[in-house]
Amino acid sequence: MNPPQSWNPRVENYLRATGFYHVSRIGMIRGFHPLLAALVERWRPETHIFVLPVGEVTVTFEDVAHIFVLPIDGEPVSGWTDSSSDFVQSQSMAIFGRQPVLSRSTLFTDKSTAYAHAKYLPLLRGFERIHTYSWGSACLAHLYRALCRASRYNTKEMDGPLNLLFVWAWERMPCIAPVPRHILPPAEIPVAMRWSHSERSTAWLEKTVETFRHDIDYMQEFEWRPYEGMIVPGELHGHLDVCDIVAPLLSFECIEWHPANRVMRQFGFAQPPAQIPRDIPLDQHCMALRGVQVYD
């Protein structure tokens, strides 16, 4: 997210070792609320699905892997959830050797888009272990949770990995993209790279919720397989093998379900009839594993 001139090549090998190298090269995409509102209107919290004229679709493991190049098949992103100032200071000193300054976050932000929770700090202690965690599933869990909360009538803002949501929408729905894809650089992994610094046209910036709503209602094209033909990095191959599973997504106290069985067309398969029960059981939806202050 920093300008190219501030990039220090000495840290590249360390970033590659952590698995965050590709994410670190992606520019911050600012939230565009009219488009966001039009997408949220189509979100069904009980199934984690966008309902579009073409059918049911959603952001999946495959999208996270190609857009951010984050590991999917790994250890759960979980641990102690103490957020006290003493905990933050001790962890920061142990890991970084100093108190952290204000820093942006792409994957796990609050509504300010500036902070990530201190609970992630212990997972960053050992460079050799950072890449072993399933950061992709944690990122997707936060997106699902953010969309579910945003769909409530009294919610006015949305947090979470909005970069992931916008790039997913622009890649799959050309009618709402800020620029025609044929004038962008060729698609390569991470896919977010070619959108992060693209210039939005004045006409696109002036679109309203009603305009985006109309574009979605009358779309003529949806890209079911936007990543076909892309060169996949070697470290990503094993993770793509589990992209179509139905499983819980875990990020500390946040648990959400990955409904791959409802969007099999996105994986190149025929979509079978919906199973019964169709919806996520209430006791497995928007789960929050909360306990006392110092709790694993």
Short mmCIF file of N, CA and C in Angstrom, two decimals, residues 11-170:
data_model
loop_
_atom_site.label_atom_id
_atom_site.label_comp_id
_atom_site.label_asym_id
_atom_site.label_seq_id
_atom_site.Cartn_x
_atom_site.Cartn_y
_atom_site.Cartn_z
N VAL A 11 13.27 -6.53 2.42
CA VAL A 11 12.21 -7.21 3.17
C VAL A 11 11.44 -8.20 2.30
N GLU A 12 11.74 -8.24 1.00
CA GLU A 12 10.93 -9.07 0.10
C GLU A 12 10.96 -10.54 0.49
N ASN A 13 12.14 -11.09 0.78
CA ASN A 13 12.23 -12.50 1.13
C ASN A 13 11.48 -12.80 2.43
N TYR A 14 11.51 -11.85 3.36
CA TYR A 14 10.77 -12.06 4.61
C TYR A 14 9.26 -12.06 4.36
N LEU A 15 8.80 -11.15 3.50
CA LEU A 15 7.37 -11.12 3.18
C LEU A 15 6.94 -12.39 2.46
N ARG A 16 7.79 -12.89 1.57
CA ARG A 16 7.46 -14.14 0.88
C ARG A 16 7.36 -15.29 1.88
N ALA A 17 8.21 -15.29 2.87
CA ALA A 17 8.19 -16.36 3.87
C ALA A 17 6.91 -16.33 4.70
N THR A 18 6.36 -15.15 4.93
CA THR A 18 5.15 -15.05 5.75
C THR A 18 3.89 -15.39 4.98
N GLY A 19 3.93 -15.30 3.65
CA GLY A 19 2.74 -15.53 2.85
C GLY A 19 1.96 -14.26 2.57
N PHE A 20 2.42 -13.10 3.05
CA PHE A 20 1.73 -11.83 2.85
C PHE A 20 2.36 -10.99 1.74
N TYR A 21 3.30 -11.56 0.99
CA TYR A 21 4.01 -10.77 -0.02
C TYR A 21 3.06 -10.15 -1.03
N HIS A 22 2.13 -10.94 -1.55
CA HIS A 22 1.24 -10.44 -2.60
C HIS A 22 0.28 -9.39 -2.06
N VAL A 23 -0.21 -9.57 -0.84
CA VAL A 23 -1.13 -8.60 -0.25
C VAL A 23 -0.43 -7.28 -0.02
N SER A 24 0.86 -7.32 0.33
CA SER A 24 1.59 -6.09 0.61
C SER A 24 1.77 -5.22 -0.62
N ARG A 25 1.60 -5.78 -1.82
CA ARG A 25 1.78 -5.04 -3.07
C ARG A 25 0.49 -4.44 -3.58
N ILE A 26 -0.61 -4.70 -2.89
CA ILE A 26 -1.91 -4.25 -3.36
C ILE A 26 -2.25 -2.89 -2.75
N GLY A 27 -2.63 -1.94 -3.58
CA GLY A 27 -3.04 -0.63 -3.10
C GLY A 27 -4.39 -0.69 -2.42
N MET A 28 -4.63 0.23 -1.52
CA MET A 28 -5.90 0.30 -0.81
C MET A 28 -6.99 0.84 -1.72
N ILE A 29 -8.07 0.08 -1.87
CA ILE A 29 -9.20 0.52 -2.66
C ILE A 29 -10.23 1.11 -1.71
N ARG A 30 -10.55 2.37 -1.91
CA ARG A 30 -11.51 3.04 -1.04
C ARG A 30 -12.92 2.52 -1.26
N GLY A 31 -13.66 2.42 -0.17
CA GLY A 31 -15.03 1.96 -0.26
C GLY A 31 -15.89 2.93 -1.07
N PHE A 32 -16.69 2.39 -1.98
CA PHE A 32 -17.59 3.22 -2.77
C PHE A 32 -19.00 2.86 -2.35
N HIS A 33 -19.63 3.70 -1.56
CA HIS A 33 -20.83 3.31 -0.85
C HIS A 33 -22.04 3.02 -1.74
N PRO A 34 -22.28 3.75 -2.83
CA PRO A 34 -23.42 3.38 -3.68
C PRO A 34 -23.34 1.96 -4.21
N LEU A 35 -22.17 1.54 -4.67
CA LEU A 35 -22.01 0.17 -5.15
C LEU A 35 -22.14 -0.81 -4.00
N LEU A 36 -21.54 -0.47 -2.88
CA LEU A 36 -21.61 -1.33 -1.71
C LEU A 36 -23.05 -1.55 -1.27
N ALA A 37 -23.83 -0.48 -1.26
CA ALA A 37 -25.23 -0.58 -0.87
C ALA A 37 -26.01 -1.47 -1.83
N ALA A 38 -25.73 -1.34 -3.13
CA ALA A 38 -26.44 -2.16 -4.12
C ALA A 38 -26.10 -3.64 -3.96
N LEU A 39 -24.86 -3.95 -3.59
CA LEU A 39 -24.47 -5.34 -3.38
C LEU A 39 -25.09 -5.90 -2.10
N VAL A 40 -25.07 -5.12 -1.04
CA VAL A 40 -25.61 -5.58 0.24
C VAL A 40 -27.09 -5.90 0.13
N GLU A 41 -27.82 -5.15 -0.69
CA GLU A 41 -29.25 -5.41 -0.89
C GLU A 41 -29.50 -6.82 -1.43
N ARG A 42 -28.51 -7.37 -2.12
CA ARG A 42 -28.65 -8.70 -2.72
C ARG A 42 -28.14 -9.81 -1.81
N TRP A 43 -27.62 -9.48 -0.66
CA TRP A 43 -27.01 -10.47 0.24
C TRP A 43 -28.06 -11.13 1.12
N ARG A 44 -28.01 -12.45 1.22
CA ARG A 44 -28.91 -13.21 2.09
C ARG A 44 -28.11 -13.74 3.27
N PRO A 45 -28.27 -13.17 4.47
CA PRO A 45 -27.48 -13.58 5.63
C PRO A 45 -27.64 -15.06 6.00
N GLU A 46 -28.84 -15.61 5.77
CA GLU A 46 -29.07 -16.99 6.19
C GLU A 46 -28.39 -18.02 5.29
N THR A 47 -27.88 -17.60 4.13
CA THR A 47 -27.19 -18.53 3.23
C THR A 47 -25.80 -18.06 2.81
N HIS A 48 -25.43 -16.83 3.14
CA HIS A 48 -24.15 -16.25 2.71
C HIS A 48 -24.06 -16.21 1.18
N ILE A 49 -25.14 -15.77 0.55
CA ILE A 49 -25.25 -15.80 -0.90
C ILE A 49 -25.77 -14.45 -1.40
N PHE A 50 -25.23 -14.01 -2.55
CA PHE A 50 -25.83 -12.90 -3.29
C PHE A 50 -26.85 -13.50 -4.26
N VAL A 51 -28.06 -12.97 -4.25
CA VAL A 51 -29.09 -13.43 -5.17
C VAL A 51 -29.14 -12.45 -6.35
N LEU A 52 -28.71 -12.93 -7.52
CA LEU A 52 -28.64 -12.11 -8.73
C LEU A 52 -29.59 -12.67 -9.79
N PRO A 53 -29.83 -11.91 -10.85
CA PRO A 53 -30.68 -12.43 -11.93
C PRO A 53 -30.16 -13.73 -12.53
N VAL A 54 -28.83 -13.95 -12.48
CA VAL A 54 -28.24 -15.17 -13.05
C VAL A 54 -28.31 -16.35 -12.10
N GLY A 55 -28.65 -16.10 -10.85
CA GLY A 55 -28.70 -17.16 -9.85
C GLY A 55 -27.97 -16.77 -8.59
N GLU A 56 -27.65 -17.78 -7.78
CA GLU A 56 -26.96 -17.54 -6.51
C GLU A 56 -25.45 -17.58 -6.71
N VAL A 57 -24.76 -16.59 -6.15
CA VAL A 57 -23.30 -16.50 -6.25
C VAL A 57 -22.76 -15.99 -4.92
N THR A 58 -21.46 -16.16 -4.70
CA THR A 58 -20.87 -15.62 -3.49
C THR A 58 -19.35 -15.54 -3.65
N VAL A 59 -18.71 -14.90 -2.71
CA VAL A 59 -17.24 -14.85 -2.65
C VAL A 59 -16.78 -16.14 -1.98
N THR A 60 -15.87 -16.86 -2.61
CA THR A 60 -15.46 -18.17 -2.12
C THR A 60 -13.96 -18.22 -1.83
N PHE A 61 -13.52 -19.39 -1.34
CA PHE A 61 -12.10 -19.63 -1.14
C PHE A 61 -11.31 -19.34 -2.42
N GLU A 62 -11.85 -19.77 -3.55
CA GLU A 62 -11.16 -19.58 -4.83
C GLU A 62 -10.90 -18.11 -5.10
N ASP A 63 -11.86 -17.27 -4.78
CA ASP A 63 -11.69 -15.82 -4.99
C ASP A 63 -10.61 -15.26 -4.08
N VAL A 64 -10.62 -15.66 -2.81
CA VAL A 64 -9.60 -15.17 -1.87
C VAL A 64 -8.21 -15.59 -2.33
N ALA A 65 -8.09 -16.84 -2.79
CA ALA A 65 -6.79 -17.34 -3.22
C ALA A 65 -6.26 -16.58 -4.42
N HIS A 66 -7.12 -16.29 -5.39
CA HIS A 66 -6.66 -15.62 -6.60
C HIS A 66 -6.53 -14.11 -6.44
N ILE A 67 -7.41 -13.50 -5.67
CA ILE A 67 -7.39 -12.04 -5.52
C ILE A 67 -6.29 -11.59 -4.58
N PHE A 68 -6.09 -12.31 -3.46
CA PHE A 68 -5.10 -11.92 -2.46
C PHE A 68 -3.91 -12.87 -2.36
N VAL A 69 -4.02 -14.09 -2.93
CA VAL A 69 -2.98 -15.13 -2.79
C VAL A 69 -2.70 -15.40 -1.32
N LEU A 70 -3.76 -15.69 -0.59
CA LEU A 70 -3.63 -16.04 0.82
C LEU A 70 -3.81 -17.54 1.01
N PRO A 71 -3.10 -18.14 1.96
CA PRO A 71 -3.25 -19.58 2.20
C PRO A 71 -4.63 -19.92 2.72
N ILE A 72 -5.18 -21.03 2.25
CA ILE A 72 -6.50 -21.50 2.64
C ILE A 72 -6.41 -22.70 3.57
N ASP A 73 -5.64 -23.69 3.15
CA ASP A 73 -5.53 -24.95 3.90
C ASP A 73 -4.41 -24.83 4.91
N GLY A 74 -4.77 -24.51 6.16
CA GLY A 74 -3.75 -24.32 7.18
C GLY A 74 -4.34 -24.34 8.57
N GLU A 75 -3.54 -23.94 9.53
CA GLU A 75 -4.00 -23.92 10.92
C GLU A 75 -5.03 -22.81 11.12
N PRO A 76 -5.96 -23.01 12.07
CA PRO A 76 -6.98 -21.98 12.30
C PRO A 76 -6.37 -20.72 12.88
N VAL A 77 -6.90 -19.58 12.45
CA VAL A 77 -6.47 -18.28 12.97
C VAL A 77 -7.23 -18.06 14.27
N SER A 78 -6.60 -18.44 15.36
CA SER A 78 -7.27 -18.37 16.66
C SER A 78 -6.24 -18.28 17.76
N GLY A 79 -6.71 -17.99 18.97
CA GLY A 79 -5.80 -17.87 20.11
C GLY A 79 -6.41 -17.00 21.19
N TRP A 80 -5.56 -16.41 22.01
CA TRP A 80 -6.02 -15.55 23.10
C TRP A 80 -6.62 -14.26 22.55
N THR A 81 -7.64 -13.75 23.25
CA THR A 81 -8.33 -12.55 22.76
C THR A 81 -8.23 -11.39 23.73
N ASP A 82 -7.20 -11.37 24.56
CA ASP A 82 -7.01 -10.27 25.49
C ASP A 82 -6.64 -9.00 24.72
N SER A 83 -7.43 -7.93 24.86
CA SER A 83 -7.16 -6.69 24.13
C SER A 83 -6.76 -5.56 25.07
N SER A 84 -6.33 -5.89 26.29
CA SER A 84 -5.94 -4.86 27.24
C SER A 84 -4.68 -4.16 26.76
N SER A 85 -4.46 -2.94 27.24
CA SER A 85 -3.30 -2.16 26.82
C SER A 85 -2.00 -2.83 27.23
N ASP A 86 -1.99 -3.49 28.39
CA ASP A 86 -0.77 -4.18 28.83
C ASP A 86 -0.42 -5.33 27.89
N PHE A 87 -1.46 -6.05 27.45
CA PHE A 87 -1.24 -7.16 26.52
C PHE A 87 -0.69 -6.63 25.20
N VAL A 88 -1.31 -5.58 24.66
CA VAL A 88 -0.87 -5.02 23.39
C VAL A 88 0.58 -4.55 23.47
N GLN A 89 0.91 -3.85 24.55
CA GLN A 89 2.26 -3.33 24.69
C GLN A 89 3.28 -4.45 24.81
N SER A 90 2.97 -5.47 25.62
CA SER A 90 3.93 -6.56 25.82
C SER A 90 4.14 -7.35 24.54
N GLN A 91 3.05 -7.62 23.80
CA GLN A 91 3.18 -8.37 22.56
C GLN A 91 3.93 -7.56 21.50
N SER A 92 3.64 -6.27 21.43
CA SER A 92 4.31 -5.44 20.44
C SER A 92 5.81 -5.35 20.72
N MET A 93 6.17 -5.20 21.97
CA MET A 93 7.58 -5.12 22.31
C MET A 93 8.28 -6.44 22.03
N ALA A 94 7.59 -7.57 22.32
CA ALA A 94 8.20 -8.87 22.10
C ALA A 94 8.39 -9.17 20.62
N ILE A 95 7.44 -8.72 19.79
CA ILE A 95 7.48 -9.05 18.37
C ILE A 95 8.26 -8.03 17.57
N PHE A 96 7.98 -6.73 17.81
CA PHE A 96 8.54 -5.67 16.97
C PHE A 96 9.66 -4.87 17.66
N GLY A 97 9.77 -5.02 18.97
CA GLY A 97 10.80 -4.30 19.68
C GLY A 97 10.42 -2.87 20.03
N ARG A 98 9.20 -2.44 19.72
CA ARG A 98 8.74 -1.09 20.03
C ARG A 98 7.21 -1.05 19.98
N GLN A 99 6.66 0.04 20.47
CA GLN A 99 5.23 0.24 20.40
C GLN A 99 4.81 0.46 18.95
N PRO A 100 3.71 -0.17 18.48
CA PRO A 100 3.30 0.03 17.08
C PRO A 100 2.73 1.41 16.85
N VAL A 101 2.95 1.97 15.65
CA VAL A 101 2.33 3.23 15.27
C VAL A 101 1.05 2.94 14.52
N LEU A 102 0.25 3.98 14.26
CA LEU A 102 -0.97 3.79 13.47
C LEU A 102 -0.64 3.17 12.13
N SER A 103 -1.31 2.06 11.78
CA SER A 103 -1.02 1.37 10.52
C SER A 103 -2.30 0.91 9.86
N ARG A 104 -2.28 0.93 8.53
CA ARG A 104 -3.46 0.48 7.79
C ARG A 104 -3.49 -1.04 7.75
N SER A 105 -4.67 -1.55 7.47
CA SER A 105 -4.84 -2.99 7.34
C SER A 105 -5.74 -3.27 6.14
N THR A 106 -5.42 -4.32 5.41
CA THR A 106 -6.22 -4.70 4.24
C THR A 106 -7.18 -5.82 4.56
N LEU A 107 -6.82 -6.72 5.48
CA LEU A 107 -7.59 -7.93 5.69
C LEU A 107 -8.55 -7.87 6.87
N PHE A 108 -8.12 -7.34 8.00
CA PHE A 108 -8.93 -7.40 9.21
C PHE A 108 -9.07 -6.00 9.82
N THR A 109 -9.89 -5.18 9.22
CA THR A 109 -10.01 -3.80 9.68
C THR A 109 -11.30 -3.59 10.46
N ASP A 110 -11.30 -2.49 11.24
CA ASP A 110 -12.57 -2.03 11.80
C ASP A 110 -13.12 -0.98 10.86
N LYS A 111 -14.16 -0.25 11.27
CA LYS A 111 -14.81 0.70 10.37
C LYS A 111 -13.92 1.90 10.03
N SER A 112 -12.85 2.11 10.79
CA SER A 112 -11.95 3.22 10.48
C SER A 112 -11.01 2.89 9.33
N THR A 113 -10.96 1.59 8.95
CA THR A 113 -10.02 1.06 7.94
C THR A 113 -8.57 1.37 8.30
N ALA A 114 -8.32 1.54 9.59
CA ALA A 114 -6.96 1.89 10.00
C ALA A 114 -6.36 0.87 10.97
N TYR A 115 -7.18 0.20 11.75
CA TYR A 115 -6.65 -0.66 12.79
C TYR A 115 -7.02 -2.12 12.56
N ALA A 116 -6.12 -3.00 12.95
CA ALA A 116 -6.43 -4.41 13.07
C ALA A 116 -6.33 -4.75 14.56
N HIS A 117 -7.13 -5.72 15.02
CA HIS A 117 -7.20 -6.05 16.44
C HIS A 117 -5.87 -6.62 16.92
N ALA A 118 -5.54 -6.32 18.18
CA ALA A 118 -4.27 -6.77 18.75
C ALA A 118 -4.20 -8.28 18.92
N LYS A 119 -5.34 -8.97 18.84
CA LYS A 119 -5.33 -10.42 19.04
C LYS A 119 -4.49 -11.15 17.98
N TYR A 120 -4.26 -10.49 16.82
CA TYR A 120 -3.47 -11.13 15.76
C TYR A 120 -1.97 -11.07 16.04
N LEU A 121 -1.55 -10.23 16.95
CA LEU A 121 -0.11 -10.04 17.18
C LEU A 121 0.64 -11.33 17.54
N PRO A 122 0.12 -12.17 18.46
CA PRO A 122 0.88 -13.39 18.79
C PRO A 122 1.10 -14.32 17.61
N LEU A 123 0.20 -14.29 16.62
CA LEU A 123 0.36 -15.17 15.46
C LEU A 123 1.47 -14.69 14.53
N LEU A 124 1.95 -13.46 14.74
CA LEU A 124 3.01 -12.91 13.91
C LEU A 124 4.39 -13.04 14.55
N ARG A 125 4.44 -13.74 15.69
CA ARG A 125 5.70 -13.80 16.44
C ARG A 125 6.78 -14.57 15.67
N GLY A 126 6.45 -15.73 15.12
CA GLY A 126 7.44 -16.55 14.44
C GLY A 126 7.29 -16.49 12.94
N PHE A 127 8.27 -15.90 12.24
CA PHE A 127 8.18 -15.76 10.79
C PHE A 127 7.99 -17.10 10.10
N GLU A 128 8.61 -18.14 10.65
CA GLU A 128 8.55 -19.44 9.99
C GLU A 128 7.19 -20.09 10.12
N ARG A 129 6.31 -19.56 10.99
CA ARG A 129 4.99 -20.15 11.19
C ARG A 129 3.86 -19.32 10.60
N ILE A 130 4.11 -18.06 10.26
CA ILE A 130 3.03 -17.18 9.80
C ILE A 130 2.30 -17.76 8.60
N HIS A 131 3.04 -18.34 7.66
CA HIS A 131 2.42 -18.84 6.43
C HIS A 131 1.62 -20.11 6.65
N THR A 132 1.71 -20.72 7.83
CA THR A 132 1.00 -21.98 8.08
C THR A 132 -0.45 -21.77 8.50
N TYR A 133 -0.84 -20.53 8.78
CA TYR A 133 -2.21 -20.26 9.20
C TYR A 133 -3.12 -20.05 7.99
N SER A 134 -4.40 -20.35 8.17
CA SER A 134 -5.38 -20.18 7.10
C SER A 134 -5.90 -18.74 7.10
N TRP A 135 -5.06 -17.82 6.66
CA TRP A 135 -5.43 -16.40 6.63
C TRP A 135 -6.56 -16.15 5.63
N GLY A 136 -6.60 -16.95 4.58
CA GLY A 136 -7.66 -16.77 3.60
C GLY A 136 -9.04 -17.05 4.15
N SER A 137 -9.19 -18.13 4.93
CA SER A 137 -10.49 -18.44 5.50
C SER A 137 -10.87 -17.42 6.57
N ALA A 138 -9.90 -16.91 7.32
CA ALA A 138 -10.18 -15.88 8.32
C ALA A 138 -10.65 -14.60 7.65
N CYS A 139 -10.00 -14.24 6.55
CA CYS A 139 -10.39 -13.04 5.80
C CYS A 139 -11.82 -13.19 5.28
N LEU A 140 -12.16 -14.36 4.75
CA LEU A 140 -13.50 -14.59 4.21
C LEU A 140 -14.55 -14.60 5.31
N ALA A 141 -14.19 -15.13 6.49
CA ALA A 141 -15.11 -15.11 7.62
C ALA A 141 -15.49 -13.69 7.99
N HIS A 142 -14.51 -12.79 7.97
CA HIS A 142 -14.79 -11.39 8.31
C HIS A 142 -15.63 -10.71 7.25
N LEU A 143 -15.43 -11.08 5.98
CA LEU A 143 -16.26 -10.50 4.93
C LEU A 143 -17.71 -10.94 5.07
N TYR A 144 -17.93 -12.24 5.30
CA TYR A 144 -19.29 -12.74 5.50
C TYR A 144 -19.95 -12.05 6.70
N ARG A 145 -19.21 -11.96 7.80
CA ARG A 145 -19.76 -11.33 9.00
C ARG A 145 -20.11 -9.87 8.73
N ALA A 146 -19.24 -9.16 8.01
CA ALA A 146 -19.48 -7.75 7.71
C ALA A 146 -20.70 -7.58 6.81
N LEU A 147 -20.87 -8.47 5.83
CA LEU A 147 -22.02 -8.39 4.94
C LEU A 147 -23.32 -8.68 5.69
N CYS A 148 -23.28 -9.65 6.59
CA CYS A 148 -24.47 -9.98 7.38
C CYS A 148 -24.88 -8.80 8.26
N ARG A 149 -23.92 -8.16 8.87
CA ARG A 149 -24.22 -7.00 9.72
C ARG A 149 -24.70 -5.82 8.87
N ALA A 150 -24.08 -5.63 7.71
CA ALA A 150 -24.45 -4.50 6.86
C ALA A 150 -25.87 -4.65 6.31
N SER A 151 -26.37 -5.87 6.23
CA SER A 151 -27.71 -6.09 5.68
C SER A 151 -28.81 -5.76 6.68
N ARG A 152 -28.46 -5.46 7.93
CA ARG A 152 -29.47 -5.07 8.92
C ARG A 152 -29.96 -3.66 8.62
N TYR A 153 -31.21 -3.42 8.91
CA TYR A 153 -31.82 -2.14 8.53
C TYR A 153 -31.21 -0.95 9.24
N ASN A 154 -30.63 -1.16 10.44
CA ASN A 154 -30.11 -0.04 11.22
C ASN A 154 -28.60 0.13 11.11
N THR A 155 -27.95 -0.54 10.16
CA THR A 155 -26.51 -0.44 9.99
C THR A 155 -26.19 0.62 8.94
N LYS A 156 -25.29 1.53 9.27
CA LYS A 156 -24.96 2.64 8.37
C LYS A 156 -23.55 2.54 7.78
N GLU A 157 -22.71 1.66 8.33
CA GLU A 157 -21.35 1.53 7.85
C GLU A 157 -21.01 0.05 7.70
N MET A 158 -19.89 -0.20 7.03
CA MET A 158 -19.45 -1.59 6.84
C MET A 158 -17.94 -1.66 6.98
N ASP A 159 -17.48 -2.65 7.73
CA ASP A 159 -16.04 -2.86 7.85
C ASP A 159 -15.67 -4.13 7.10
N GLY A 160 -14.53 -4.71 7.42
CA GLY A 160 -14.12 -5.94 6.77
C GLY A 160 -13.26 -5.70 5.54
N PRO A 161 -12.85 -6.78 4.88
CA PRO A 161 -11.97 -6.69 3.69
C PRO A 161 -12.73 -6.25 2.45
N LEU A 162 -13.04 -4.96 2.36
CA LEU A 162 -13.82 -4.45 1.23
C LEU A 162 -13.08 -4.57 -0.09
N ASN A 163 -11.73 -4.52 -0.06
CA ASN A 163 -10.97 -4.73 -1.30
C ASN A 163 -11.36 -6.04 -1.96
N LEU A 164 -11.50 -7.09 -1.15
CA LEU A 164 -11.87 -8.40 -1.67
C LEU A 164 -13.24 -8.36 -2.33
N LEU A 165 -14.19 -7.70 -1.69
CA LEU A 165 -15.56 -7.64 -2.22
C LEU A 165 -15.61 -6.88 -3.54
N PHE A 166 -14.96 -5.72 -3.61
CA PHE A 166 -15.02 -4.92 -4.82
C PHE A 166 -14.34 -5.61 -6.00
N VAL A 167 -13.16 -6.17 -5.77
CA VAL A 167 -12.46 -6.84 -6.87
C VAL A 167 -13.27 -8.05 -7.34
N TRP A 168 -13.86 -8.79 -6.43
CA TRP A 168 -14.73 -9.91 -6.80
C TRP A 168 -15.86 -9.44 -7.71
N ALA A 169 -16.51 -8.35 -7.32
CA ALA A 169 -17.64 -7.83 -8.09
C ALA A 169 -17.19 -7.32 -9.46
N TRP A 170 -16.08 -6.61 -9.51
CA TRP A 170 -15.60 -6.05 -10.78
C TRP A 170 -15.15 -7.14 -11.74
#
